[in-house]
Structure formats: structure tokens, C-alpha cells
Tab-separated table of C-alpha atoms and ligand atoms in Angstrom:
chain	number	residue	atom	x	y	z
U	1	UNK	CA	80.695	78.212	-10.041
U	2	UNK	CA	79.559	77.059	-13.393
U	3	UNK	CA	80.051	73.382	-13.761
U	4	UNK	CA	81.337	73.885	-17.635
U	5	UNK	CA	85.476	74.661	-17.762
U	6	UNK	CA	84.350	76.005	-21.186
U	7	UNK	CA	81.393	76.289	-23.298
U	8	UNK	CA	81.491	76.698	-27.258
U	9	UNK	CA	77.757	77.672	-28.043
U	10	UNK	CA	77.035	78.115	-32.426
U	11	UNK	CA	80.388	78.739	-32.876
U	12	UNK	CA	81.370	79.540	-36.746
U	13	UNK	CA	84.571	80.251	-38.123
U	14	UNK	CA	85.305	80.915	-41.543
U	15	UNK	CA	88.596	81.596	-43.490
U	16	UNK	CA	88.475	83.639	-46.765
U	17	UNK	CA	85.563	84.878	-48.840
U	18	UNK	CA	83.285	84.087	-51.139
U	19	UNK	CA	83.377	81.082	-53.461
U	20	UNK	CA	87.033	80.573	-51.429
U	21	UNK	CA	86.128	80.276	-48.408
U	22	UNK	CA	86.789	77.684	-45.863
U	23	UNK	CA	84.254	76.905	-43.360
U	24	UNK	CA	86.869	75.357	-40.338
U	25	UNK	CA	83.676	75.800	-38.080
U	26	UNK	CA	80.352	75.507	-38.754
U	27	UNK	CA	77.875	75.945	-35.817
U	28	UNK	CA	79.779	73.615	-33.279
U	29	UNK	CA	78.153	74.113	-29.622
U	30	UNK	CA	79.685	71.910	-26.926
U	31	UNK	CA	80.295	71.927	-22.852
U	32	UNK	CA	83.504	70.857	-21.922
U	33	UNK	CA	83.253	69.744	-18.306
U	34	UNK	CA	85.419	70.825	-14.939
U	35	UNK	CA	87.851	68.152	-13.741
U	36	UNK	CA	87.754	65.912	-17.670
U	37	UNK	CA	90.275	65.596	-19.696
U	38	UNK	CA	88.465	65.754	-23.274
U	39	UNK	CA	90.341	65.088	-26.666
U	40	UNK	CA	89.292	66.549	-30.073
U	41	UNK	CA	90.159	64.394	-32.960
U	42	UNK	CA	89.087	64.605	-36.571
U	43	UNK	CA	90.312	64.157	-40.042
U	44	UNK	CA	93.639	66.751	-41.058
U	45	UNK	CA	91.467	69.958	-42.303
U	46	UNK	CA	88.727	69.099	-39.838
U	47	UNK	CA	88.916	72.344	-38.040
U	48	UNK	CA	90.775	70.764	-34.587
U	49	UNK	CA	93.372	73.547	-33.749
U	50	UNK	CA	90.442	76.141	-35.074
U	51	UNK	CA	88.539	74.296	-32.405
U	52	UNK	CA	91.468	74.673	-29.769
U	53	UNK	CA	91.874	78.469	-30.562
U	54	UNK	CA	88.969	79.544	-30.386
U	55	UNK	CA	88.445	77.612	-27.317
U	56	UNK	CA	91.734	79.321	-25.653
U	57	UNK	CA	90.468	82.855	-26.620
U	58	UNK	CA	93.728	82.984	-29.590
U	59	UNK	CA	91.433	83.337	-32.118
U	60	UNK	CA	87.566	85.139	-32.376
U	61	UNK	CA	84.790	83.345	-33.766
U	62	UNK	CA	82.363	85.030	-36.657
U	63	UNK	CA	79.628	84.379	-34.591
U	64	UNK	CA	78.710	82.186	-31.911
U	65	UNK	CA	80.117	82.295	-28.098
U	66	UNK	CA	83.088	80.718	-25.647
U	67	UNK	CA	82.427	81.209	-22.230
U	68	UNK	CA	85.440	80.109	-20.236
U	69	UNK	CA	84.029	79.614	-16.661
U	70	UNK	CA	81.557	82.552	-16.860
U	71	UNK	CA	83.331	84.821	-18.430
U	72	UNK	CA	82.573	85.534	-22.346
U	73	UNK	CA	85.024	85.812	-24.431
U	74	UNK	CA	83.416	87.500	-27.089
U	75	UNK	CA	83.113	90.698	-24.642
U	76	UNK	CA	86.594	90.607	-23.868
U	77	UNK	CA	89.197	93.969	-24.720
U	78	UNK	CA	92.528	92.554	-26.313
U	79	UNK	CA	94.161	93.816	-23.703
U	80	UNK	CA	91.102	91.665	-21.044
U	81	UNK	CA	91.582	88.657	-23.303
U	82	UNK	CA	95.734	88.895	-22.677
U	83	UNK	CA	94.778	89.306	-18.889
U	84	UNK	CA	92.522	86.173	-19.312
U	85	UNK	CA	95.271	84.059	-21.550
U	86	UNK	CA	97.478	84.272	-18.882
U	87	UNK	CA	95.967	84.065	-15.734
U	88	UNK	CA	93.196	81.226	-16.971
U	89	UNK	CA	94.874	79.348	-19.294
U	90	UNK	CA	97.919	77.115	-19.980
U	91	UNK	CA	99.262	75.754	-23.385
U	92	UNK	CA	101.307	72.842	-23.751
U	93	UNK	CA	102.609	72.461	-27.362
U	94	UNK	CA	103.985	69.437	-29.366
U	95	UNK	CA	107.359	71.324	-29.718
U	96	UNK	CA	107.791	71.971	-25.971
U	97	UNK	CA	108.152	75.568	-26.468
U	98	UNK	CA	111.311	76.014	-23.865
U	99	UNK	CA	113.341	78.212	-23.901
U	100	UNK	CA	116.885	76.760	-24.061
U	101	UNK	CA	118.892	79.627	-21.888
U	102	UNK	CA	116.577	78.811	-18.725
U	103	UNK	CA	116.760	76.089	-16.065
U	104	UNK	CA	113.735	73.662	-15.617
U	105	UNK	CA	112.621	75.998	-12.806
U	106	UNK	CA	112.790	79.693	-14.611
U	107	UNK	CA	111.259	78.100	-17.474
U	108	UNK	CA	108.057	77.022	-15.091
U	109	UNK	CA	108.156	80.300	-13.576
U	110	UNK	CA	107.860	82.095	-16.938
U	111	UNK	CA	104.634	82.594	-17.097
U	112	UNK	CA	103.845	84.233	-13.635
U	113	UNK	CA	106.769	86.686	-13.864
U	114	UNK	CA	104.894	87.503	-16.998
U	115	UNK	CA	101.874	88.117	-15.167
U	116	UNK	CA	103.996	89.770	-12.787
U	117	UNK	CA	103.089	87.937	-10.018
U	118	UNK	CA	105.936	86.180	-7.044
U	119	UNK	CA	106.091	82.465	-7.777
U	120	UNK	CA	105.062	80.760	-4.199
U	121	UNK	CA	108.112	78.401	-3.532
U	122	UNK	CA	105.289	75.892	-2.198
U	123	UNK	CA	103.285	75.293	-5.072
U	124	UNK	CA	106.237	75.513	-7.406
U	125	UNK	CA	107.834	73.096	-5.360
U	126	UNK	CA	104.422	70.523	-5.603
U	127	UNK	CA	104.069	71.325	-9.502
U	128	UNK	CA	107.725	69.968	-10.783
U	129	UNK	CA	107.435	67.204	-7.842
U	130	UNK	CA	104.107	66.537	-9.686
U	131	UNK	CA	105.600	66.261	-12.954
U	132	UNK	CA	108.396	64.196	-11.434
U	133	UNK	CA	111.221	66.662	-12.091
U	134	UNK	CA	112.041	67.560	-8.548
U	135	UNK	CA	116.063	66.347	-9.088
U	136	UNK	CA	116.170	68.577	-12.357
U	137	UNK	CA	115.162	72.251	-10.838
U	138	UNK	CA	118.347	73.786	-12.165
U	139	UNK	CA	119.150	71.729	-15.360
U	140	UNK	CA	118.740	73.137	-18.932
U	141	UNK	CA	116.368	72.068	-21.449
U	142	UNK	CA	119.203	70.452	-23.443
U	143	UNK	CA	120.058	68.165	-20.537
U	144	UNK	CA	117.108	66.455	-20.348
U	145	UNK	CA	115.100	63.778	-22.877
U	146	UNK	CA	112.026	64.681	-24.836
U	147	UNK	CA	109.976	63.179	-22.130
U	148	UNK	CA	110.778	65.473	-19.620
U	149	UNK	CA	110.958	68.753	-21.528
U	150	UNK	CA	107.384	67.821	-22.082
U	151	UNK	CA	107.232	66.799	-18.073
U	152	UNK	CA	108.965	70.942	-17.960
U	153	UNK	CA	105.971	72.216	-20.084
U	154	UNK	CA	103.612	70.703	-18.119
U	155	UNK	CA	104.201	72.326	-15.019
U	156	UNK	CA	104.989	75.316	-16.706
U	157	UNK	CA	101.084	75.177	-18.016
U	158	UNK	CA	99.836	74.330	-14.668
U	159	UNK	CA	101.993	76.890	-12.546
U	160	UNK	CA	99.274	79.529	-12.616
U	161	UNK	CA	96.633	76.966	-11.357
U	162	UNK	CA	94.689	77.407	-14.781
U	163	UNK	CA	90.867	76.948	-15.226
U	164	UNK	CA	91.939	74.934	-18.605
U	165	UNK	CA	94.795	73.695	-19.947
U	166	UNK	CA	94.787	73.204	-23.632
U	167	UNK	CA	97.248	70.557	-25.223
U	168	UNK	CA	97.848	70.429	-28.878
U	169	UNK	CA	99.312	67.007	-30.177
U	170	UNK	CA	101.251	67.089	-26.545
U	171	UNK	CA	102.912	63.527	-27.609
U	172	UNK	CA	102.950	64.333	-31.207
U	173	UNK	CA	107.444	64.541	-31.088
U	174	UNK	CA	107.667	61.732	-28.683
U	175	UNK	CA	107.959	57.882	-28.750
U	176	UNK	CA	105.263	55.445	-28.206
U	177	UNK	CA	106.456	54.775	-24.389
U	178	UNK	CA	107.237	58.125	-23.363
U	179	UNK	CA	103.770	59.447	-25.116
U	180	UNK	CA	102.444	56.867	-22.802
U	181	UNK	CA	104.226	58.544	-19.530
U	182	UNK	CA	103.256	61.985	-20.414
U	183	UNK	CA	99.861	60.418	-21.078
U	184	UNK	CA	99.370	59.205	-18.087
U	185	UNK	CA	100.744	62.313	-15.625
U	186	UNK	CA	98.413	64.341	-17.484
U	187	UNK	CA	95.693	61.540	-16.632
U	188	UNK	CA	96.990	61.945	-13.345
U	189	UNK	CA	97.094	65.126	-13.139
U	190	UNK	CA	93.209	65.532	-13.972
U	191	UNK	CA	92.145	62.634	-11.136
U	192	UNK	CA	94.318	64.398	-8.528
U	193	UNK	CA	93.471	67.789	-8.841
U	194	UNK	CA	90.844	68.049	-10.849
U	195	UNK	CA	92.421	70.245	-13.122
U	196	UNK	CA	90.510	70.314	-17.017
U	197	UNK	CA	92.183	69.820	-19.935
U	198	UNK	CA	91.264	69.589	-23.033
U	199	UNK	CA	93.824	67.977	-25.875
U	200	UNK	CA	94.063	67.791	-29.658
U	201	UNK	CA	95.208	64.761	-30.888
U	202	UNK	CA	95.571	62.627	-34.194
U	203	UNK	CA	96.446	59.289	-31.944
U	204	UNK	CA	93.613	56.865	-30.148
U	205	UNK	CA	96.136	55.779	-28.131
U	206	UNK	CA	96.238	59.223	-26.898
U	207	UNK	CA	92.737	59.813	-26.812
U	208	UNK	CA	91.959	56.947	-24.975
U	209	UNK	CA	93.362	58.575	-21.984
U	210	UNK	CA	90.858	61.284	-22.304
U	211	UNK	CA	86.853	60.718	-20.113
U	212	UNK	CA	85.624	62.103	-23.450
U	213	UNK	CA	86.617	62.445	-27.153
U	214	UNK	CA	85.131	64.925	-29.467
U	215	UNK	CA	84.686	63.956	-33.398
U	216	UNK	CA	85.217	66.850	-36.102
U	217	UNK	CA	84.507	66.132	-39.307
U	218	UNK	CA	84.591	69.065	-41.857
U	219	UNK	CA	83.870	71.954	-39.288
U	220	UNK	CA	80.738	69.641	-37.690
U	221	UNK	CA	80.848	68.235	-34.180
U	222	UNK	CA	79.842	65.345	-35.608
U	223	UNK	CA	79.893	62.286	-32.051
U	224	UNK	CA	80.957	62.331	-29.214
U	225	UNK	CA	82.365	58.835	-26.874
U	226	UNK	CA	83.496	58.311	-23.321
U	227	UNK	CA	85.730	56.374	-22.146
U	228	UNK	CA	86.842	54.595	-25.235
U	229	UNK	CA	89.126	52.066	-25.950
U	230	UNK	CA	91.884	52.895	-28.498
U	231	UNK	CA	90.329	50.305	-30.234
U	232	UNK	CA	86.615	51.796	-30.710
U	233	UNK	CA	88.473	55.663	-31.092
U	234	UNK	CA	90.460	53.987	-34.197
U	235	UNK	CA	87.058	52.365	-35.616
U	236	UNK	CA	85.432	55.577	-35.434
U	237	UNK	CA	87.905	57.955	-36.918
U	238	UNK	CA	87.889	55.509	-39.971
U	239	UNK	CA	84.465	56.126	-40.725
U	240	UNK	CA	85.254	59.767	-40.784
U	241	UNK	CA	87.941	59.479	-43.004
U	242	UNK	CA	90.839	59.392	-40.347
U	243	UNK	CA	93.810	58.154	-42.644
U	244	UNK	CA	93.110	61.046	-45.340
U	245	UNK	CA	92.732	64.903	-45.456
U	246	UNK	CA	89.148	66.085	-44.946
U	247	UNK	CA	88.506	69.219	-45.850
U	248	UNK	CA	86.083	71.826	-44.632
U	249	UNK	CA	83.615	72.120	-47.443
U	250	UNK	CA	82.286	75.725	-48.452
U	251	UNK	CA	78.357	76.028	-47.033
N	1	ADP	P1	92.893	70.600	-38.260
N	1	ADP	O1	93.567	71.169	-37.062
N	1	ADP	O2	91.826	69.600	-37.951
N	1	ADP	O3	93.868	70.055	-39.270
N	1	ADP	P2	92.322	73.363	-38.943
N	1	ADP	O4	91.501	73.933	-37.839
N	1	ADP	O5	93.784	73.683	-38.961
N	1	ADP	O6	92.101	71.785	-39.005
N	1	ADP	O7	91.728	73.847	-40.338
N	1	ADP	C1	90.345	73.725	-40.695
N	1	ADP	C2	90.164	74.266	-42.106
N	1	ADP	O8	90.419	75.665	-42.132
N	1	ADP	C3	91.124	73.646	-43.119
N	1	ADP	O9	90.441	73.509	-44.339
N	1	ADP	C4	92.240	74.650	-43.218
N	1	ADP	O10	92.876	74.580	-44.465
N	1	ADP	C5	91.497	75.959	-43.008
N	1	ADP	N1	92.331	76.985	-42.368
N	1	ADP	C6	92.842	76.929	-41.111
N	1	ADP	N2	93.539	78.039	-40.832
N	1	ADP	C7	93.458	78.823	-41.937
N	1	ADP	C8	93.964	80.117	-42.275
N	1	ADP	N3	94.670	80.845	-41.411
N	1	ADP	N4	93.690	80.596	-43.512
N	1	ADP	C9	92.944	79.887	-44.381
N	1	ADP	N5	92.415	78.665	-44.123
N	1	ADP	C10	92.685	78.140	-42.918
């Protein structure tokens, strides 16, 4: 088993053309380990959710590759890279992404009735007793707090046992103390089963949760810390131009 979850390796991305165009990656080559829970951060226009999709196989680089475990994207069918997206993968989104007409449980099970596949009343059981939802199986999205719709997607993301689970700005809609709960299951979630995930985030609270956090700066992996304090995280997004809009230059 490779020891990478995924591996970005000259990755370039570029929007529009000619004098227009907007490098959002530029060359950025990076292993993102198994069992870490890495955050991206960067300036706004820094190429983060670029980062994240092309990392999740929802968007194709120009050139470059993304191996997730050993498998290359880049030689992927659409219809291989679906496959992939579903079975390897889970999202968890700053909206939650619910969907209001479900209970907590049909909403978890979503995604492997997609795939087509029996949910196995075990594991489903463990993942929302994880999350700490086990007294909310049949409630509806709209009976429970911010916190634990986010608590919902969570297990919904790691119901199909993914090799990754990529968050964007997970605690982006919620308050500073329930950021810090969902913070910290996801922290626990990593230690306990070693599950990766990798997480975009504007916050160094947030990404002080994370073993690593990646620095974009106009397209460029630019540094790289572990186990920061907020503290340090805050110090060095300022000297990339954290509290303003950074955009990717054209080459
Ligand atoms: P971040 O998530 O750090 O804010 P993005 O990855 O969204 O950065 O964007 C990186 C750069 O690419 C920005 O300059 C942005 O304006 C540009 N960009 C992103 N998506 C598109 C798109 N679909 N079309 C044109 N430009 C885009």
C-alpha cells in the first residue's frame, strides 16, 4: 500500500487564455500522508478549492498528476473517475449539503445506495455513534443545530470508509465553539481510525487542528508547518497577505 493518501506531482491549472489567463496552479507537487489530517490555507484567489478539486478528481489538471492511493487520476474514464468519487472519496461542505426530506440516517446512507451497495447496520451504527448522533437516527435535518448537521455530514463522508475525505471550510457557517467540536471529532476521527483528511480552511484556529498545514500563495506551494499553534499559522498567513485577496498572477 502506498504510504501517500494522495500525491499532487507538477500539477498546473490554468483558467482562460492568453493575456487573461489565471494561473490558480502553477507546478504544485505535494504528498499528502495516510492517517494526517492536512489543511490548505492561502490568501482568497490563492488557488485553495483549485487545490481541493483537483485533489478529489472534480476537476483535471493541464498537466501534472494526482495519484489517489495508486491509482492515477489522469488515466481515469469519466465514467472510472465517478466510480472512484464515490467509492474513495467523501466531501464535507461548509453548507452541510443535507437534504432536508431525509432523516439523519437516510441522509448517511445516501451515498452507498448511490453506489448501490447495502448499508451494513454495524458500521452505520459505529459511524453516527462516532459522530455522536446515535439518539438522532430518525430526526430531520431541520431538527437539529448547525453543529450536528455538520456531525450528519460527517458520517455521511465517512460511511463508505473513504481513502480521503476532503473538507472545504467544514466550520466556515458555524460558531467559534461548535467549529471547535466539529474540530475536534474530525481530530478524533483521524487518531482513531486513521482515516486522512485533508481540509481547506481560511481560520488558524481551524488549522491548528490539522498534523500539517499547506501555504498557497498565488498558485505556489509556497511552506509548509506541522503542528502549529494558531498563533504561528496566523503569523504566517500575514506574511502572505492573509487579510487581503491575492491573486494568481499570469506566468
Ligand atoms: P481560493 O480557493 O484560494 O480562493 P481558487 O482556487 O478559487 O482560490 O482560485 C484561484 C484563482 O483561479 C483565482 O484567481 C480565481 O479567480 C481563479 N479561478 C478559479 N476558478 C475559476 C474559473 N472557473 N474561471 C476563471 N477563473 C477561476
Amino acid at each position: 500500500m502506498s504510504r501517500h493518501a494522495v500525491r499532487l506531482d507538477a500539477v498546473t491549472k490554468r483558467y482562460g487564455s492568453g493575456a487573461g489567463a489565471v494561473h490558480a496552479l502553477r507546478g504544485v507537487t505535494v504528498d499528502l500522508p495516510r492517517g494526517g489530517l492536512t489543511a490548505v490555507m492561502g490568501p482568497s484567489g490563492s488557488g485553495k478549492s483549485t487545490f481541493l478539486q483537483c485533489a478529489a478528481g472534480l476537476d483535471t489538471p493541464d498537466s501534472g498528476s494526482v495519484h489517489l492511493g495508486e491509482a492515477e487520476l489522469s488515466r481515469m474514464s469519466e465514467t472510472q473517475l465517478t466510480e472512484m468519487r464515490r467509492e474513495k472519496v467523501g466531501f464535507i461542505f461548509q453548507a452541510f449539503n443535507l437534504i432536508p426530506a431525509l432523516t439523519v440516517a437516510d441522509n448517511v446512507t445516501l451515498p452507498l445506495r448511490l453506489a448501490g451497495t447495502r448499508p451494513d447496520r454495524a458500521w452505520l451504527g459505529e459511524v453516527i455513534t462516532r459522530v455522536g448522533l446515535a439518539d438522532r437516527m430518525h430526526h430531520r435535518p431541520s431538527q437539529l443545530s448547525g453543529g450536528q448537521q455538520q456531525r450528519v455530514a460527517i458520517a455521511r463522508a465517512l460511511v463508505t470508509r473513504p481513502e480521503v475525505v476532503f473538507a472545504d471550510e467544514p466550520t466556515g457557517a458555524l460558531d467559534m465553539r461548535t467549529a471547535a467540536e466539529v474540530l475536534g471529532l474530525l481530530r478524533q476521527v483521524v487518531d482513531a481510525t486513521g482515516q486522512t483528511v485533508v481540509m481547506v480552511t481560511h481560520d488558524p484556529v481551524a488549522a491548528s487542528y490539522a498534523d500539517s498545514v499547506l501555504f498557497l500563495a498565488g498558485g505556489a506551494l509556497v511552506d509548509e508547518v506541522r503542528s502549529a499553534s494558531a498563533d504561528t499559522i496566523q503569523r504566517r498567513m500575514a506574511t502572505l497577505g492573509g487579510h487581503g485577496r491575492q491573486e494568481a498572477v499570469p506566468c
